[in-house]
mmCIF file of C-alpha atoms in Angstrom:
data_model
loop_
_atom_site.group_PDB
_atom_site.id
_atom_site.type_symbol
_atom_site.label_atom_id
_atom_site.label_comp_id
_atom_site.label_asym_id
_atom_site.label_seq_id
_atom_site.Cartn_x
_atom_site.Cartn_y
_atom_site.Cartn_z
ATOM 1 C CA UNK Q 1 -43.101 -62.301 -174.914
ATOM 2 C CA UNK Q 2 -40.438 -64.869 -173.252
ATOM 3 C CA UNK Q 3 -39.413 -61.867 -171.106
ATOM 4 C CA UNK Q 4 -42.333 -60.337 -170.237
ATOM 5 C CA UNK Q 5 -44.412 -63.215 -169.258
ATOM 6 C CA UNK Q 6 -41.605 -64.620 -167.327
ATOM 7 C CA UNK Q 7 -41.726 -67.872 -169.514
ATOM 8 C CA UNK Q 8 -38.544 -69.879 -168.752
ATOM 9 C CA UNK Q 9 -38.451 -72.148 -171.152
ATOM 10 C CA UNK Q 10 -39.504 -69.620 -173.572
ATOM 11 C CA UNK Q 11 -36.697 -67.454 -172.836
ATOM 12 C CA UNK Q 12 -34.080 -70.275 -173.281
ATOM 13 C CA UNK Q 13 -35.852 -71.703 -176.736
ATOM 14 C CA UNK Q 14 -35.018 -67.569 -177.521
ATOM 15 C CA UNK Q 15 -31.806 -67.442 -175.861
ATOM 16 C CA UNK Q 16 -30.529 -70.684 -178.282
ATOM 17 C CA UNK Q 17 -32.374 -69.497 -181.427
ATOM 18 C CA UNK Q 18 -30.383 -66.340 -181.093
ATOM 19 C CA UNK Q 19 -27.225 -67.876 -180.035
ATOM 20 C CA UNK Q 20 -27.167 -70.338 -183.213
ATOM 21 C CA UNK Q 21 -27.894 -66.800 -185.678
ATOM 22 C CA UNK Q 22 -24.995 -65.152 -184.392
ATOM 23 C CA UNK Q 23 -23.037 -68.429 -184.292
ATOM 24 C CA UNK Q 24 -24.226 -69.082 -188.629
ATOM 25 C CA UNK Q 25 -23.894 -65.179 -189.337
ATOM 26 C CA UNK Q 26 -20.577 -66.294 -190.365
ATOM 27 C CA UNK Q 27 -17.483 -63.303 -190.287
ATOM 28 C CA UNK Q 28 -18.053 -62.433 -194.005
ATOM 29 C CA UNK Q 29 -21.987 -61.427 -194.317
ATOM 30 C CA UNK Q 30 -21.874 -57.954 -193.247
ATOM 31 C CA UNK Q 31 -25.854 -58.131 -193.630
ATOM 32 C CA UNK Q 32 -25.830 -61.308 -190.934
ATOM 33 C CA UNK Q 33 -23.775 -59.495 -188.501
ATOM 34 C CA UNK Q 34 -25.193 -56.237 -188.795
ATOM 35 C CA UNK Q 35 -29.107 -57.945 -187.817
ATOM 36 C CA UNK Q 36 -27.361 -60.050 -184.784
ATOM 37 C CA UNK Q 37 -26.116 -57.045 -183.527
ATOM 38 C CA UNK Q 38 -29.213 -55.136 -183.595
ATOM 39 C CA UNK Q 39 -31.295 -58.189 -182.081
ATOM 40 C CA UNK Q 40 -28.600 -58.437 -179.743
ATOM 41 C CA UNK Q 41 -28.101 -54.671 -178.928
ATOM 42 C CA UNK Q 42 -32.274 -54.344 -178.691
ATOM 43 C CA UNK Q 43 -31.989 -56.953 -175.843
ATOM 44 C CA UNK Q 44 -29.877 -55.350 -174.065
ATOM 45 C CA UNK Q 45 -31.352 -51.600 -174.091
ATOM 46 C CA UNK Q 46 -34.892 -52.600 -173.895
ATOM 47 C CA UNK Q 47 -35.106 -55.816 -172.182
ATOM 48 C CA UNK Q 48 -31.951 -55.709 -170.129
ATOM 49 C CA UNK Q 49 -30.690 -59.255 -171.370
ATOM 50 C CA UNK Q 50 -26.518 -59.234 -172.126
ATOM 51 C CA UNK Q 51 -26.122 -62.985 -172.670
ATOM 52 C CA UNK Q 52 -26.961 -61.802 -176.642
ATOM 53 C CA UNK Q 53 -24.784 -59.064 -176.660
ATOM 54 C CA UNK Q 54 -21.668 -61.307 -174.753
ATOM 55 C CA UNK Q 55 -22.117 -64.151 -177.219
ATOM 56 C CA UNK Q 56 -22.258 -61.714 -180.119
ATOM 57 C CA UNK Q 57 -18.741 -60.227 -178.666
ATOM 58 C CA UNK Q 58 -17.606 -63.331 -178.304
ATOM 59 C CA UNK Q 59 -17.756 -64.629 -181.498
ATOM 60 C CA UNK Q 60 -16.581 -60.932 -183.408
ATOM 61 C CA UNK Q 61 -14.824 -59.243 -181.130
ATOM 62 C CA UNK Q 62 -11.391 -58.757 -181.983
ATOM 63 C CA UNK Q 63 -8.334 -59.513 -179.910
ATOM 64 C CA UNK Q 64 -6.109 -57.714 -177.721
ATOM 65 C CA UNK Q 65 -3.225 -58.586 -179.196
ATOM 66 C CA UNK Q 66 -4.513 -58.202 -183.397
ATOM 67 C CA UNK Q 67 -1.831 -56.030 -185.243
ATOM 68 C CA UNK Q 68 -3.310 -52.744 -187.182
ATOM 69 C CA UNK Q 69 -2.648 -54.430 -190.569
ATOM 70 C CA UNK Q 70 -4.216 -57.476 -189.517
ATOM 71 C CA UNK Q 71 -7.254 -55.754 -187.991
ATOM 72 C CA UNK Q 72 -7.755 -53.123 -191.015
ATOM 73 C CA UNK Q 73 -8.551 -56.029 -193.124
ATOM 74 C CA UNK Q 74 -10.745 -57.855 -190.707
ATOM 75 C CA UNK Q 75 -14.744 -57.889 -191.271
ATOM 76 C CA UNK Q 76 -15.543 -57.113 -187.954
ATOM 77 C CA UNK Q 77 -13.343 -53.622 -188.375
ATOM 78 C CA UNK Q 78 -15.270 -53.175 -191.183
ATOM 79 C CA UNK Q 79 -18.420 -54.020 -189.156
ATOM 80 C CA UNK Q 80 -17.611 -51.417 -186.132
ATOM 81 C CA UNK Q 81 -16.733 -48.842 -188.772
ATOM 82 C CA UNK Q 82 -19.684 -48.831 -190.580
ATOM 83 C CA UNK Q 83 -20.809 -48.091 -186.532
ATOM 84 C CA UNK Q 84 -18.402 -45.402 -185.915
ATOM 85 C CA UNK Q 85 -18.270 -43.758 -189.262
ATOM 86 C CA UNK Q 86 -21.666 -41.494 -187.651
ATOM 87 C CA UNK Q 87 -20.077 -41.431 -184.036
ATOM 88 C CA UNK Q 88 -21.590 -38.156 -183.279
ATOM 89 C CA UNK Q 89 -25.052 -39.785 -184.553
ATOM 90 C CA UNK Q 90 -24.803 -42.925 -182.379
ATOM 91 C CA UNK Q 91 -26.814 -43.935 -179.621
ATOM 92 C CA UNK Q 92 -24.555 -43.308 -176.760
ATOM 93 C CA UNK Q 93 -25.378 -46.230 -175.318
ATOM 94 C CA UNK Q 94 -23.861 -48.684 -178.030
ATOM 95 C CA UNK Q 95 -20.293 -46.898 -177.165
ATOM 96 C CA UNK Q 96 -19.739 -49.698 -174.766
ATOM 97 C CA UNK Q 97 -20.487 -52.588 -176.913
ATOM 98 C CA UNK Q 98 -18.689 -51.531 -179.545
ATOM 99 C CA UNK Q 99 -15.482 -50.300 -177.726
ATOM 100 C CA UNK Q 100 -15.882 -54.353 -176.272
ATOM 101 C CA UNK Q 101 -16.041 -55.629 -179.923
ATOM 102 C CA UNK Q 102 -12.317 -53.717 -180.260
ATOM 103 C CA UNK Q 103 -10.967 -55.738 -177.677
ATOM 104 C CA UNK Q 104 -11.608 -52.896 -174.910
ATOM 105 C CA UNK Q 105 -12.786 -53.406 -171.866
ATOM 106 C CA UNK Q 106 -15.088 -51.408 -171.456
ATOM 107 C CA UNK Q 107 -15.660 -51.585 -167.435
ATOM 108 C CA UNK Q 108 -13.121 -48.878 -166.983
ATOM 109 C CA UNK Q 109 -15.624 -46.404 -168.736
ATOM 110 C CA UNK Q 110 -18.690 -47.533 -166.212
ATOM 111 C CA UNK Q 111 -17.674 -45.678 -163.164
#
């Protein structure tokens, strides 16, 4: 409604409610993480909004310089493979946030 009404402050109140359930999701409540990425994923396809998706990253993504061992028994692996596990059933268009949430950037795929 925020969006499509062009309602500024309504879009911000959004922007912050969403910000602070990614930000309490926590790294250990698969269930948590899994609906924040969905909200967040949904904003981006349908309503073209990334400032979910980047905070989401933000806060899971997993960094460039995380050893195999170390990101094997991470959540957020756990999280993307639950993802990638039906790769040939994914939208094609979450490739690029989840390749981001591995600590890839994905730019180099957009051209």
């Amino acid at each position: 409604m925020a969006v499509t009404f062009e309602v500024g402050w309504l879009r911000q109140d959004c922007a912050w409610w969403m910000e602070q359930r990614i930000i309490a999701a926590g790294r250990n409540n698969l269930e948590k993480i899994t609906y924040c990425f969905e909200e967040s994923y949904y904003a981006l396809k349908r309503l073209e909004i990334k400032e979910f998706m980047e905070c989401f990253i933000d806060r899971y993504g997993l960094s460039y310089d995380i050893t195999n061992a170390d990101m094997i028994d991470s959540p957020e692996y756990n999280f993307m493979m639950q993802y990638l596990k039906d790769f040939d059933k994914m939208d094609k268009e979450m490739i690029c946030p989840l390749l981001q949430l591995g600590g890839i950037n994905s730019q180099l795929f957009h051209n």
